[in-house]
Coordinates of C-alpha atoms in Angstrom, one line a residue:
M1 CA 45.5 -27.8 -35.5
A2 CA 41.7 -27.0 -35.3
R3 CA 40.6 -23.4 -34.6
T4 CA 38.3 -22.7 -32.1
R5 CA 35.1 -20.5 -33.2
P6 CA 34.7 -17.2 -30.8
L7 CA 31.8 -17.7 -28.4
Q8 CA 31.0 -13.4 -28.2
P9 CA 28.5 -13.8 -31.3
H10 CA 26.4 -17.0 -29.3
V11 CA 26.5 -15.1 -26.0
F12 CA 25.1 -12.2 -27.7
W13 CA 22.4 -14.1 -29.5
V14 CA 21.7 -15.8 -26.1
F15 CA 21.2 -12.8 -24.0
T16 CA 19.4 -11.2 -27.0
D17 CA 16.6 -14.0 -27.4
Q18 CA 16.2 -13.6 -23.8
W19 CA 15.7 -10.4 -23.5
L20 CA 13.3 -10.7 -26.4
F21 CA 11.3 -13.2 -24.6
V22 CA 11.0 -11.3 -21.6
R23 CA 10.0 -8.4 -23.4
R24 CA 6.8 -10.4 -25.1
V25 CA 6.1 -12.2 -21.9
L26 CA 6.2 -9.0 -19.3
V27 CA 4.5 -6.0 -19.8
E28 CA 4.7 -2.6 -18.4
S29 CA 3.3 -1.6 -15.2
P30 CA -0.5 0.5 -15.7
R31 CA 0.3 2.5 -12.9
W32 CA 3.3 3.8 -14.1
L33 CA 1.9 4.5 -17.5
L34 CA -1.1 6.2 -16.0
S35 CA 1.1 8.1 -13.8
H36 CA 2.8 9.0 -17.0
G37 CA 0.2 10.3 -18.7
H38 CA 0.0 7.1 -21.1
T39 CA -3.6 6.4 -20.4
A40 CA -4.1 4.4 -23.9
R41 CA -1.1 2.0 -23.2
A42 CA -2.5 1.6 -19.4
E43 CA -5.8 0.4 -20.6
K44 CA -4.4 -1.9 -23.1
V45 CA -2.2 -3.3 -20.4
L46 CA -5.3 -3.6 -18.0
R47 CA -7.2 -5.6 -20.7
K48 CA -4.2 -8.1 -21.7
I49 CA -4.2 -8.7 -17.6
A50 CA -8.0 -9.2 -17.9
L51 CA -7.9 -11.6 -21.1
G52 CA -5.2 -13.5 -18.9
N53 CA -7.2 -14.1 -15.8
G54 CA -10.2 -15.0 -17.7
K55 CA -12.1 -12.0 -16.9
H56 CA -13.8 -9.2 -19.1
Y57 CA -12.9 -5.7 -19.0
P58 CA -15.8 -3.6 -19.1
A59 CA -16.0 -1.4 -22.3
H60 CA -17.8 1.4 -20.3
V61 CA -14.7 1.8 -17.8
S62 CA -12.1 4.2 -18.9
L63 CA -9.0 5.6 -16.8
K64 CA -8.7 9.5 -16.4
R65 CA -6.0 11.3 -17.0
P66 CA -3.8 12.1 -14.1
V67 CA -4.3 15.9 -13.3
S68 CA -0.6 16.8 -13.2
T69 CA 1.5 14.5 -15.6
K70 CA 4.7 16.3 -14.7
Q71 CA 7.8 14.0 -14.8
A72 CA 9.4 13.4 -11.5
T73 CA 13.0 13.2 -11.2
L74 CA 15.7 11.8 -9.0
L75 CA 16.1 16.0 -8.0
D76 CA 12.3 15.7 -6.5
V77 CA 13.4 12.8 -4.5
Y78 CA 15.8 15.5 -2.3
G79 CA 13.3 18.1 -2.5
N80 CA 10.6 16.6 -0.6
A81 CA 12.1 16.8 3.1
L82 CA 9.6 13.7 4.3
L83 CA 10.8 11.7 1.2
L84 CA 14.8 12.6 1.9
R85 CA 14.4 11.3 5.3
W86 CA 12.7 8.0 4.1
T87 CA 15.2 7.5 1.3
L88 CA 18.0 8.2 3.7
I89 CA 17.3 5.6 6.5
Q90 CA 16.8 3.6 3.5
V91 CA 20.1 3.6 1.9
Y92 CA 21.6 3.0 5.3
S93 CA 19.3 0.2 5.7
W94 CA 19.8 -1.1 2.4
C95 CA 23.5 -0.8 2.7
V96 CA 23.5 -2.6 6.3
N97 CA 21.8 -5.6 5.3
S98 CA 24.4 -6.2 2.3
T99 CA 27.3 -5.7 4.7
V100 CA 26.0 -7.9 7.3
Y101 CA 24.4 -10.7 5.1
Y102 CA 27.8 -10.8 2.7
G103 CA 29.9 -10.2 5.7
L104 CA 28.1 -13.6 7.4
T105 CA 28.5 -15.5 4.5
L106 CA 32.5 -14.4 3.9
A107 CA 32.7 -15.1 7.9
A108 CA 30.6 -18.6 7.6
G109 CA 34.1 -20.4 8.1
D110 CA 35.4 -18.5 10.7
L111 CA 33.2 -20.6 13.9
V112 CA 33.9 -24.2 12.2
S113 CA 36.7 -26.5 11.5
S114 CA 35.5 -27.1 8.1
L115 CA 34.9 -24.2 5.3
Y116 CA 33.0 -26.2 3.1
M117 CA 30.5 -27.2 6.2
G118 CA 30.0 -23.6 7.1
I119 CA 29.2 -22.4 4.0
A120 CA 26.8 -25.0 3.1
L121 CA 24.9 -24.3 6.5
S122 CA 25.0 -20.8 6.1
G123 CA 23.3 -21.4 2.5
V124 CA 21.0 -23.8 3.7
I125 CA 19.5 -21.4 6.5
E126 CA 18.3 -18.9 4.0
I127 CA 15.6 -21.3 3.1
P128 CA 13.4 -21.5 6.2
A129 CA 14.1 -17.5 6.1
V130 CA 12.7 -17.1 2.9
V131 CA 9.5 -19.6 4.0
F132 CA 9.5 -17.5 7.6
T133 CA 9.2 -14.5 5.6
L134 CA 6.3 -15.1 3.5
Y135 CA 4.5 -15.7 6.6
L136 CA 5.6 -12.7 8.3
V137 CA 5.0 -10.1 5.6
K138 CA 1.2 -11.4 5.4
R139 CA 0.4 -11.4 8.7
F140 CA 2.4 -8.6 10.4
G141 CA 3.1 -6.1 7.5
R142 CA 6.6 -5.3 6.6
R143 CA 8.2 -2.8 8.8
L144 CA 7.3 -4.7 12.1
P145 CA 9.4 -8.3 10.8
L146 CA 11.7 -5.6 9.1
C147 CA 12.6 -4.5 12.4
L148 CA 12.6 -7.1 14.3
C149 CA 14.9 -9.4 12.4
M150 CA 17.6 -6.8 12.2
L151 CA 17.5 -6.2 15.8
L152 CA 17.1 -9.8 16.5
G153 CA 20.3 -10.4 14.0
G154 CA 22.2 -8.2 15.6
T155 CA 21.8 -9.0 18.9
S156 CA 22.8 -12.9 17.6
C157 CA 26.0 -11.4 16.2
I158 CA 26.9 -9.4 19.3
A159 CA 26.2 -12.3 21.6
I160 CA 29.0 -14.3 19.6
Y161 CA 31.7 -12.0 21.0
L162 CA 30.0 -11.6 24.5
I163 CA 30.2 -15.6 25.2
P164 CA 32.8 -16.4 28.0
V165 CA 35.6 -18.6 26.9
T166 CA 34.6 -20.6 30.4
V167 CA 31.4 -21.5 28.7
S168 CA 31.1 -25.3 27.6
R169 CA 30.3 -25.7 23.9
R170 CA 31.3 -22.4 23.6
L171 CA 32.0 -22.9 19.9
L172 CA 28.8 -24.7 19.4
I173 CA 27.0 -22.0 21.1
Q174 CA 28.4 -19.2 18.4
N175 CA 27.7 -21.4 15.3
V176 CA 23.9 -21.3 16.6
C177 CA 24.2 -17.6 16.8
A178 CA 25.9 -17.1 13.6
L179 CA 23.5 -19.3 11.8
F180 CA 20.3 -17.4 13.7
G181 CA 21.9 -14.2 12.9
K182 CA 22.1 -15.1 9.0
L183 CA 18.4 -16.3 8.9
C184 CA 17.3 -12.9 10.1
I185 CA 19.5 -11.1 8.0
S186 CA 18.1 -12.8 5.2
S187 CA 14.6 -12.3 6.5
S188 CA 15.1 -8.9 6.5
F189 CA 17.0 -8.6 3.3
A190 CA 14.0 -10.2 2.0
T191 CA 11.4 -7.9 3.1
I192 CA 13.2 -4.7 2.6
Y193 CA 12.5 -5.0 -1.3
I194 CA 8.9 -5.1 -0.5
H195 CA 8.7 -2.5 1.9
S196 CA 11.0 0.3 -0.2
A197 CA 9.0 -0.5 -3.2
E198 CA 5.6 0.2 -1.3
L199 CA 6.9 3.2 0.3
F200 CA 8.3 5.0 -3.0
P201 CA 5.6 6.8 -5.1
T202 CA 5.2 5.5 -8.3
S203 CA 6.6 8.5 -10.1
V204 CA 9.5 8.1 -8.2
R205 CA 9.9 4.6 -7.8
N206 CA 12.3 3.6 -10.2
A207 CA 14.9 6.4 -8.7
G208 CA 14.2 5.7 -5.3
M209 CA 14.8 1.7 -5.8
G210 CA 18.0 2.7 -8.0
I211 CA 19.3 4.7 -4.9
V212 CA 18.8 2.3 -2.5
S213 CA 20.5 -0.5 -4.4
V214 CA 23.7 1.9 -4.7
G215 CA 23.8 1.5 -0.6
A216 CA 23.5 -2.3 -1.0
R217 CA 26.1 -2.4 -3.2
L218 CA 28.5 0.0 -1.2
G219 CA 27.6 -2.5 1.6
G220 CA 28.5 -5.6 -0.3
T221 CA 32.0 -3.6 -1.4
L222 CA 32.8 -3.3 2.7
S223 CA 32.1 -6.3 3.7
P224 CA 34.9 -8.2 3.2
F225 CA 37.4 -5.5 4.8
I226 CA 35.4 -5.9 7.8
V227 CA 35.5 -9.5 7.9
L228 CA 39.3 -9.2 8.0
L229 CA 39.3 -7.2 10.9
G230 CA 38.9 -10.6 12.5
D231 CA 42.0 -11.5 12.3
H232 CA 43.7 -8.8 14.0
F233 CA 40.7 -8.3 16.5
Y234 CA 39.1 -11.3 17.9
D235 CA 35.5 -11.8 16.5
M236 CA 35.6 -8.0 16.0
H237 CA 33.7 -7.9 13.0
F238 CA 30.9 -9.6 14.4
V239 CA 30.5 -7.0 16.6
I240 CA 30.3 -4.5 14.3
F241 CA 28.0 -6.3 12.1
G242 CA 25.7 -6.6 15.2
L243 CA 25.9 -2.9 15.9
L244 CA 25.3 -2.1 12.3
A245 CA 22.1 -4.2 12.2
F246 CA 21.1 -3.0 15.7
T247 CA 21.0 0.4 14.8
A248 CA 19.3 -0.1 11.4
G249 CA 16.6 -1.9 13.0
L250 CA 15.5 0.9 15.1
L251 CA 15.8 3.6 12.4
N252 CA 13.1 1.4 10.7
L253 CA 10.4 1.8 13.4
L254 CA 10.7 5.7 11.7
L255 CA 9.2 4.3 8.8
P256 CA 5.6 3.9 8.3
E257 CA 3.8 0.2 7.6
T258 CA 2.8 -0.4 3.8
L259 CA 0.8 -3.1 4.6
N260 CA -3.0 -3.0 3.3
K261 CA -2.2 0.8 2.5
P262 CA -3.2 2.6 -1.0
T263 CA -0.1 2.9 -2.8
L264 CA 1.3 6.7 -3.5
E265 CA 1.3 7.6 -7.1
S266 CA 3.2 11.1 -7.0
I267 CA 4.8 13.1 -4.3
E268 CA 1.8 15.1 -4.2
D269 CA -0.1 12.0 -2.7
L270 CA 2.7 11.4 -0.1
N271 CA 2.2 15.0 1.1
A272 CA -1.6 14.8 1.2
G273 CA -1.4 11.7 3.1
F274 CA 1.0 13.2 5.8
A275 CA -0.9 16.2 6.0
K276 CA -4.0 13.8 6.6
A277 CA -1.9 12.1 9.0
R278 CA -1.0 15.0 10.8
G279 CA -4.8 16.3 10.7
K280 CA -6.1 12.6 12.8
E281 CA -2.9 13.3 15.3
L282 CA -4.2 17.3 15.8
L283 CA -7.8 15.5 15.8
A284 CA -6.5 13.4 18.8
I285 CA -4.8 16.1 20.8
D286 CA -7.2 18.5 20.4
P287 CA -10.8 18.1 20.6
S288 CA -11.8 21.7 19.8
S289 CA -10.6 21.0 16.3
V290 CA -13.4 18.5 15.7
H291 CA -15.7 21.0 14.7
H292 CA -13.8 23.0 12.6
L293 CA -12.7 20.1 10.8
Q294 CA -16.1 18.7 9.7
K295 CA -16.9 22.3 8.9
L296 CA -14.3 22.1 6.2
I297 CA -15.3 18.4 5.0
E298 CA -19.1 20.3 4.9
D299 CA -17.8 22.8 3.0
E300 CA -16.1 20.9 0.2
E301 CA -19.1 18.6 0.2
A302 CA -21.5 21.2 -0.3
E303 CA -19.2 22.8 -3.3
D304 CA -18.9 19.3 -5.3
Q305 CA -22.3 19.1 -5.0
M306 CA -22.7 23.1 -6.2
E307 CA -20.8 22.0 -9.3
E308 CA -22.9 18.9 -9.8
D309 CA -25.9 20.8 -10.2
V310 CA -24.5 23.3 -12.5
L311 CA -23.0 20.8 -14.8
W312 CA -26.4 18.8 -14.6
D313 CA -28.3 22.6 -15.7
T314 CA -26.0 22.9 -18.3
N315 CA -26.3 19.4 -19.9
S316 CA -30.0 20.0 -19.5
M317 CA -30.0 23.0 -21.4
E318 CA -27.7 21.6 -24.4
R319 CA -30.0 18.7 -24.5
A320 CA -32.9 20.8 -24.6
K321 CA -31.3 23.0 -27.4
L322 CA -31.1 20.0 -29.8
M323 CA -34.6 19.1 -29.4
P324 CA -36.8 19.5 -32.3
A325 CA -39.5 21.9 -31.8
H326 CA -43.4 21.4 -31.9
V327 CA -45.3 22.9 -33.9

């Protein structure tokens, strides 16, 4: 009898080749490199990007080393009250998106006679959801489409339970509601990846995305058990999916919009941006604070001008010393 060769070495080499290929093609984020103090590597990546785009990287342009190169950790996420609030909302939102998304997929056969047809329709409906999302996030931003899709998806799931038995073509209406809910939750799931990545500062983005991904995995673990409730309580799993999506949509209204906004580099930038926003609120509420804020701005500009004058005088004196004396 012929002996079969083990597949483990072949599988290992396949994944190794893919890893080496990806490593050669992809580059590290220059923003991340700069925030961690790797200025030379960041400039190298930018030159490579410029070359790939057929552009010329200016020789006189050089990146400045960040003032603070302190390595941010997971504890920094929990140490900032504002960032912690954003993170907790996103963890819940990711958990709900995963729970409803996989739950509706598992329950696709509950409202149709054919399980295969239900799964097929549940998969096909994701295609227009992704196309729809591409337009929404560019036109209306991230927060509004995310909240709207979760609210509409939650309402559709609850409507499945609330449709009276006496309604004609009740099963057809329930199927339409289920498919619309799957479309909305697919769209919100695609949007939340963009929104969360843009909310976290660069220094803690990896840690933050890891935290919210844990919430998504937890939601995917809970979804089969929620679907099983439908075997004991008629359509109760759709009610739970709807309530979860609706509450998550409301909580996301507390998060800021990130479209056309500068990406935060560090937690210090987050604190500065929040203080600036609070200053704008104060300016809108208390008109007497206008003069005070203008005075602060004028003082800062005067200090900057004074520093530039001193630096210019110092450079002039140094150049004068280096010039040869005329006899």
